[in-house]
PDB file of C-alpha atoms in Angstrom:
ATOM      1  CA  MET A  28       3.009  10.598   8.328  1.00  0.00           C
ATOM      2  CA  ARG A  29       6.124   9.236   6.827  1.00  0.00           C
ATOM      3  CA  GLU A  30       9.262   9.497   8.828  1.00  0.00           C
ATOM      4  CA  ILE A  31      12.782  10.196   7.426  1.00  0.00           C
ATOM      5  CA  GLY A  32      14.892   7.132   7.528  1.00  0.00           C
ATOM      6  CA  ASN A  33      11.990   4.705   7.982  1.00  0.00           C
ATOM      7  CA  PRO A  34      11.183   2.574   4.852  1.00  0.00           C
ATOM      8  CA  HIS A  35       7.517   2.226   3.917  1.00  0.00           C
ATOM      9  CA  PRO A  36       6.172  -1.207   4.129  1.00  0.00           C
ATOM     10  CA  ARG A  37       6.153  -3.129   0.867  1.00  0.00           C
ATOM     11  CA  LEU A  38       2.799  -3.857  -0.745  1.00  0.00           C
ATOM     12  CA  PRO A  39       2.142  -7.753  -0.323  1.00  0.00           C
ATOM     13  CA  LEU A  40       2.826  -9.587  -3.560  1.00  0.00           C
ATOM     14  CA  PRO A  41      -0.179 -10.724  -5.483  1.00  0.00           C
ATOM     15  CA  ALA A  42      -1.424 -14.355  -5.402  1.00  0.00           C
ATOM     16  CA  PRO A  43       0.571 -16.385  -8.045  1.00  0.00           C
ATOM     17  CA  GLY A  44      -0.945 -15.924 -11.501  1.00  0.00           C
ATOM     18  CA  GLN A  45      -2.746 -12.722 -10.469  1.00  0.00           C
ATOM     19  CA  GLU A  46      -1.903  -9.112 -11.775  1.00  0.00           C
ATOM     20  CA  ASP A  47      -1.673  -5.994  -9.351  1.00  0.00           C
ATOM     21  CA  ASP A  48      -4.832  -4.031  -9.269  1.00  0.00           C
ATOM     22  CA  PRO A  49      -3.810  -0.554 -10.491  1.00  0.00           C
ATOM     23  CA  ALA A  50      -6.004   1.215  -7.957  1.00  0.00           C
ATOM     24  CA  VAL A  51      -4.553  -0.651  -5.015  1.00  0.00           C
ATOM     25  CA  PHE A  52      -1.125  -0.334  -6.417  1.00  0.00           C
ATOM     26  CA  LEU A  53      -1.624   3.615  -6.878  1.00  0.00           C
ATOM     27  CA  ALA A  54      -3.142   3.872  -3.397  1.00  0.00           C
ATOM     28  CA  TRP A  55       0.050   2.179  -1.983  1.00  0.00           C
ATOM     29  CA  LEU A  56       2.193   4.414  -4.165  1.00  0.00           C
ATOM     30  CA  ARG A  57       0.675   7.725  -2.827  1.00  0.00           C
ATOM     31  CA  GLU A  58       1.358   6.381   0.705  1.00  0.00           C
ATOM     32  CA  ALA A  59       4.958   5.303   0.021  1.00  0.00           C
ATOM     33  CA  ILE A  60       5.889   8.410  -1.989  1.00  0.00           C
ATOM     34  CA  PRO A  61       3.986  11.295  -0.587  1.00  0.00           C
ATOM     35  CA  MET A  62       4.506  13.465  -3.655  1.00  0.00           C
ATOM     36  CA  VAL A  63       2.646  11.184  -5.736  1.00  0.00           C
ATOM     37  CA  GLU A  64      -0.582  12.554  -4.410  1.00  0.00           C
ATOM     38  CA  HIS A  65       0.283  15.797  -6.093  1.00  0.00           C
ATOM     39  CA  LEU A  66       1.215  14.497  -9.727  1.00  0.00           C
ATOM     40  CA  GLY A  67      -2.413  14.584 -11.210  1.00  0.00           C
ATOM     41  CA  ILE A  68      -2.307  10.778 -11.999  1.00  0.00           C
ATOM     42  CA  GLN A  69      -5.655   9.922 -13.366  1.00  0.00           C
ATOM     43  CA  ARG A  70      -5.222   6.522 -14.591  1.00  0.00           C
ATOM     44  CA  MET A  71      -2.667   3.702 -14.966  1.00  0.00           C
ATOM     45  CA  VAL A  72      -2.813   1.289 -17.688  1.00  0.00           C
ATOM     46  CA  ARG A  73      -0.430  -1.685 -18.607  1.00  0.00           C
ATOM     47  CA  ASP A  74       0.024  -4.474 -20.851  1.00  0.00           C
ATOM     48  CA  ASP A  75       3.027  -6.991 -21.169  1.00  0.00           C
ATOM     49  CA  LEU A  76       5.775  -4.329 -22.144  1.00  0.00           C
ATOM     50  CA  THR A  77       4.199  -0.998 -21.577  1.00  0.00           C
ATOM     51  CA  LEU A  78       3.022   0.892 -18.533  1.00  0.00           C
ATOM     52  CA  ALA A  79       1.217   4.223 -19.025  1.00  0.00           C
ATOM     53  CA  TRP A  80      -0.217   7.178 -16.749  1.00  0.00           C
ATOM     54  CA  GLU A  81      -2.797   9.504 -17.832  1.00  0.00           C
ATOM     55  CA  LEU A  82      -2.232  12.754 -16.016  1.00  0.00           C
ATOM     56  CA  ALA A  83      -3.808  16.199 -15.470  1.00  0.00           C
ATOM     57  CA  LEU A  84      -1.663  19.168 -16.260  1.00  0.00           C
ATOM     58  CA  PRO A  85      -2.818  21.718 -13.507  1.00  0.00           C
ATOM     59  CA  PRO A  86      -0.769  20.145 -10.572  1.00  0.00           C
ATOM     60  CA  SER A  87       2.461  20.469 -12.890  1.00  0.00           C
ATOM     61  CA  LEU A  88       2.079  23.939 -14.470  1.00  0.00           C
ATOM     62  CA  ASN A  89       4.943  26.272 -14.385  1.00  0.00           C
ATOM     63  CA  ASP A  90       4.888  30.074 -14.389  1.00  0.00           C
ATOM     64  CA  LYS A  91       4.384  30.209 -18.239  1.00  0.00           C
ATOM     65  CA  GLY A  92       1.163  27.984 -18.040  1.00  0.00           C
ATOM     66  CA  THR A  93       2.747  24.791 -19.455  1.00  0.00           C
ATOM     67  CA  GLY A  94       4.102  21.774 -18.018  1.00  0.00           C
ATOM     68  CA  PHE A  95       7.000  22.353 -15.264  1.00  0.00           C
ATOM     69  CA  GLY A  96      10.116  20.530 -16.548  1.00  0.00           C
ATOM     70  CA  GLY A  97      11.094  19.311 -13.182  1.00  0.00           C
ATOM     71  CA  SER A  98       7.705  17.931 -12.405  1.00  0.00           C
ATOM     72  CA  LEU A  99       7.549  16.122 -15.738  1.00  0.00           C
ATOM     73  CA  THR A 100      11.085  14.714 -15.186  1.00  0.00           C
ATOM     74  CA  ALA A 101      10.116  13.294 -11.780  1.00  0.00           C
ATOM     75  CA  GLN A 102       7.015  11.662 -13.282  1.00  0.00           C
ATOM     76  CA  THR A 103       8.885  10.179 -16.039  1.00  0.00           C
ATOM     77  CA  THR A 104      11.563   8.619 -13.576  1.00  0.00           C
ATOM     78  CA  LEU A 105       8.891   7.413 -11.307  1.00  0.00           C
ATOM     79  CA  LEU A 106       6.912   5.794 -14.024  1.00  0.00           C
ATOM     80  CA  GLY A 107      10.089   3.815 -15.009  1.00  0.00           C
ATOM     81  CA  TRP A 108      10.470   2.803 -11.294  1.00  0.00           C
ATOM     82  CA  CYS A 109       6.913   1.562 -11.268  1.00  0.00           C
ATOM     83  CA  TRP A 110       7.464  -0.345 -14.417  1.00  0.00           C
ATOM     84  CA  VAL A 111      10.267  -2.316 -12.907  1.00  0.00           C
ATOM     85  CA  THR A 112       8.600  -2.634  -9.618  1.00  0.00           C
ATOM     86  CA  LEU A 113       5.289  -4.031 -11.183  1.00  0.00           C
ATOM     87  CA  TRP A 114       7.429  -6.399 -13.364  1.00  0.00           C
ATOM     88  CA  LEU A 115       9.202  -7.746 -10.416  1.00  0.00           C
ATOM     89  CA  ARG A 116       5.890  -8.251  -8.660  1.00  0.00           C
ATOM     90  CA  ARG A 117       4.608 -10.051 -11.679  1.00  0.00           C
ATOM     91  CA  HIS A 118       7.361 -12.400 -11.297  1.00  0.00           C
ATOM     92  CA  SER A 119       6.636 -12.830  -7.502  1.00  0.00           C
ATOM     93  CA  LEU A 120       9.883 -10.897  -6.505  1.00  0.00           C
ATOM     94  CA  ALA A 121       9.964  -8.429  -3.638  1.00  0.00           C
ATOM     95  CA  ARG A 122      13.042  -6.322  -4.471  1.00  0.00           C
ATOM     96  CA  ASP A 123      14.248  -2.842  -4.174  1.00  0.00           C
ATOM     97  CA  VAL A 124      14.535  -0.883  -7.268  1.00  0.00           C
ATOM     98  CA  VAL A 125      16.537   2.397  -7.603  1.00  0.00           C
ATOM     99  CA  VAL A 126      17.173   4.623 -10.644  1.00  0.00           C
ATOM    100  CA  ALA A 127      20.820   4.629 -11.504  1.00  0.00           C
ATOM    101  CA  GLU A 128      20.855   7.000 -14.438  1.00  0.00           C
ATOM    102  CA  ALA A 129      18.393   9.235 -16.089  1.00  0.00           C
ATOM    103  CA  SER A 130      18.269  11.625 -18.892  1.00  0.00           C
ATOM    104  CA  GLN A 131      15.448  13.770 -20.748  1.00  0.00           C
ATOM    105  CA  ARG A 132      15.026  15.621 -24.077  1.00  0.00           C
ATOM    106  CA  PHE A 133      12.282  18.362 -23.922  1.00  0.00           C
ATOM    107  CA  LEU A 134      10.814  18.476 -27.570  1.00  0.00           C
ATOM    108  CA  ALA A 135       7.586  20.570 -27.201  1.00  0.00           C
ATOM    109  CA  PRO A 136       5.723  22.408 -24.324  1.00  0.00           C
ATOM    110  CA  VAL A 137       3.029  20.483 -22.485  1.00  0.00           C
ATOM    111  CA  THR A 138      -0.129  22.492 -22.839  1.00  0.00           C
ATOM    112  CA  ASP A 139      -2.887  20.085 -21.899  1.00  0.00           C
ATOM    113  CA  ASP A 140      -3.455  17.003 -19.979  1.00  0.00           C
ATOM    114  CA  TYR A 141      -1.048  14.350 -21.371  1.00  0.00           C
ATOM    115  CA  ARG A 142      -0.018  10.617 -21.047  1.00  0.00           C
ATOM    116  CA  ILE A 143       3.336   9.045 -20.396  1.00  0.00           C
ATOM    117  CA  THR A 144       4.174   5.680 -21.640  1.00  0.00           C
ATOM    118  CA  CYS A 145       7.197   3.463 -20.372  1.00  0.00           C
ATOM    119  CA  PHE A 146       8.603   0.533 -22.135  1.00  0.00           C
ATOM    120  CA  PRO A 147      11.989  -1.341 -22.397  1.00  0.00           C
ATOM    121  CA  GLU A 148      14.408   0.144 -24.452  1.00  0.00           C
ATOM    122  CA  HIS A 149      15.432  -3.237 -26.023  1.00  0.00           C
ATOM    123  CA  ASP A 150      12.838  -5.999 -26.613  1.00  0.00           C
ATOM    124  CA  THR A 151      15.444  -8.453 -24.970  1.00  0.00           C
ATOM    125  CA  GLY A 152      15.418  -6.084 -21.835  1.00  0.00           C
ATOM    126  CA  PRO A 153      12.986  -8.078 -19.672  1.00  0.00           C
ATOM    127  CA  VAL A 154      14.517 -11.518 -20.623  1.00  0.00           C
ATOM    128  CA  GLU A 155      18.107 -10.053 -19.899  1.00  0.00           C
ATOM    129  CA  LEU A 156      16.875  -8.766 -16.345  1.00  0.00           C
ATOM    130  CA  ALA A 157      15.385 -12.125 -15.615  1.00  0.00           C
ATOM    131  CA  ASP A 158      18.648 -13.903 -16.478  1.00  0.00           C
ATOM    132  CA  SER A 159      20.653 -11.524 -14.497  1.00  0.00           C
ATOM    133  CA  LEU A 160      18.449 -11.867 -11.388  1.00  0.00           C
ATOM    134  CA  ALA A 161      18.569 -15.724 -11.595  1.00  0.00           C
ATOM    135  CA  ALA A 162      22.531 -15.650 -12.182  1.00  0.00           C
ATOM    136  CA  ARG A 163      23.541 -12.754  -9.888  1.00  0.00           C
ATOM    137  CA  GLY A 164      20.701 -11.843  -7.735  1.00  0.00           C
ATOM    138  CA  ARG A 165      20.604  -8.385  -9.073  1.00  0.00           C
ATOM    139  CA  GLY A 166      20.324  -6.733 -12.401  1.00  0.00           C
ATOM    140  CA  ARG A 167      19.558  -3.504 -14.468  1.00  0.00           C
ATOM    141  CA  ILE A 168      17.143  -2.484 -17.311  1.00  0.00           C
ATOM    142  CA  ALA A 169      17.142   0.422 -19.681  1.00  0.00           C
ATOM    143  CA  LEU A 170      13.583   1.887 -20.112  1.00  0.00           C
ATOM    144  CA  ILE A 171      12.280   4.729 -22.345  1.00  0.00           C
ATOM    145  CA  GLN A 172       9.585   7.124 -21.183  1.00  0.00           C
ATOM    146  CA  GLN A 173       7.562   9.218 -23.633  1.00  0.00           C
ATOM    147  CA  LEU A 174       5.325  12.050 -22.785  1.00  0.00           C
ATOM    148  CA  TRP A 175       2.482  12.719 -25.265  1.00  0.00           C
ATOM    149  CA  CYS A 176       0.073  15.686 -25.343  1.00  0.00           C
ATOM    150  CA  GLY A 177      -2.381  14.551 -27.852  1.00  0.00           C
ATOM    151  CA  ASP A 178      -0.400  13.414 -30.933  1.00  0.00           C
ATOM    152  CA  THR A 179       2.685  15.489 -30.037  1.00  0.00           C
ATOM    153  CA  LEU A 180       5.740  13.902 -28.376  1.00  0.00           C
ATOM    154  CA  CYS A 181       6.789  16.561 -25.831  1.00  0.00           C
ATOM    155  CA  LEU A 182       9.530  14.836 -23.861  1.00  0.00           C
ATOM    156  CA  GLU A 183      11.522  11.546 -24.196  1.00  0.00           C
ATOM    157  CA  ALA A 184      13.382  10.233 -21.320  1.00  0.00           C
ATOM    158  CA  HIS A 185      15.816   7.362 -20.745  1.00  0.00           C
ATOM    159  CA  GLY A 186      16.478   5.685 -17.542  1.00  0.00           C
ATOM    160  CA  ASP A 187      18.600   2.828 -16.343  1.00  0.00           C
ATOM    161  CA  TYR A 188      16.994   1.029 -13.198  1.00  0.00           C
ATOM    162  CA  ALA A 189      18.778  -1.317 -11.024  1.00  0.00           C
ATOM    163  CA  VAL A 190      17.098  -4.202  -9.013  1.00  0.00           C
ATOM    164  CA  LEU A 191      19.251  -4.684  -5.846  1.00  0.00           C
ATOM    165  CA  ALA A 192      20.025  -8.059  -4.282  1.00  0.00           C
ATOM    166  CA  ALA A 193      17.591  -9.534  -1.962  1.00  0.00           C
ATOM    167  CA  ASP A 194      18.100  -8.565   1.732  1.00  0.00           C
TER     168      ASP A 194
END
């Protein structure tokens, strides 16, 4: 059981040239952040610039039988954190990531299982983050998260994530 004030051990970095196994990363995430077990994440997919989760709606139901805004907000924020963490791991960097700022716009009710995608707000974001880390040892990146229920965009979120300096 996790104890307050004690950081969870980091997942070892993948071997150079190898990617994180999504199942291994999600298993670690469930241990590191206990609420993840209850989010309904069914699958994680990623490519060079996009990270996506497919999620079941039942764990996030509200009293109206649709998606609970607080749960959906937590999921978008966490997906952004995962995007930055996995980007760092891909670049063989073990660093702490924190959300510096986040906002959401709710556009339509979530009425079924859904997917959330996350990608940089600007195409140059990852290069600028890499340059900042190399020059100053820390950096920030702006990400967009979109929650889709079928073909309907239900929520759009924006987050600024900070990569802290090495210990």
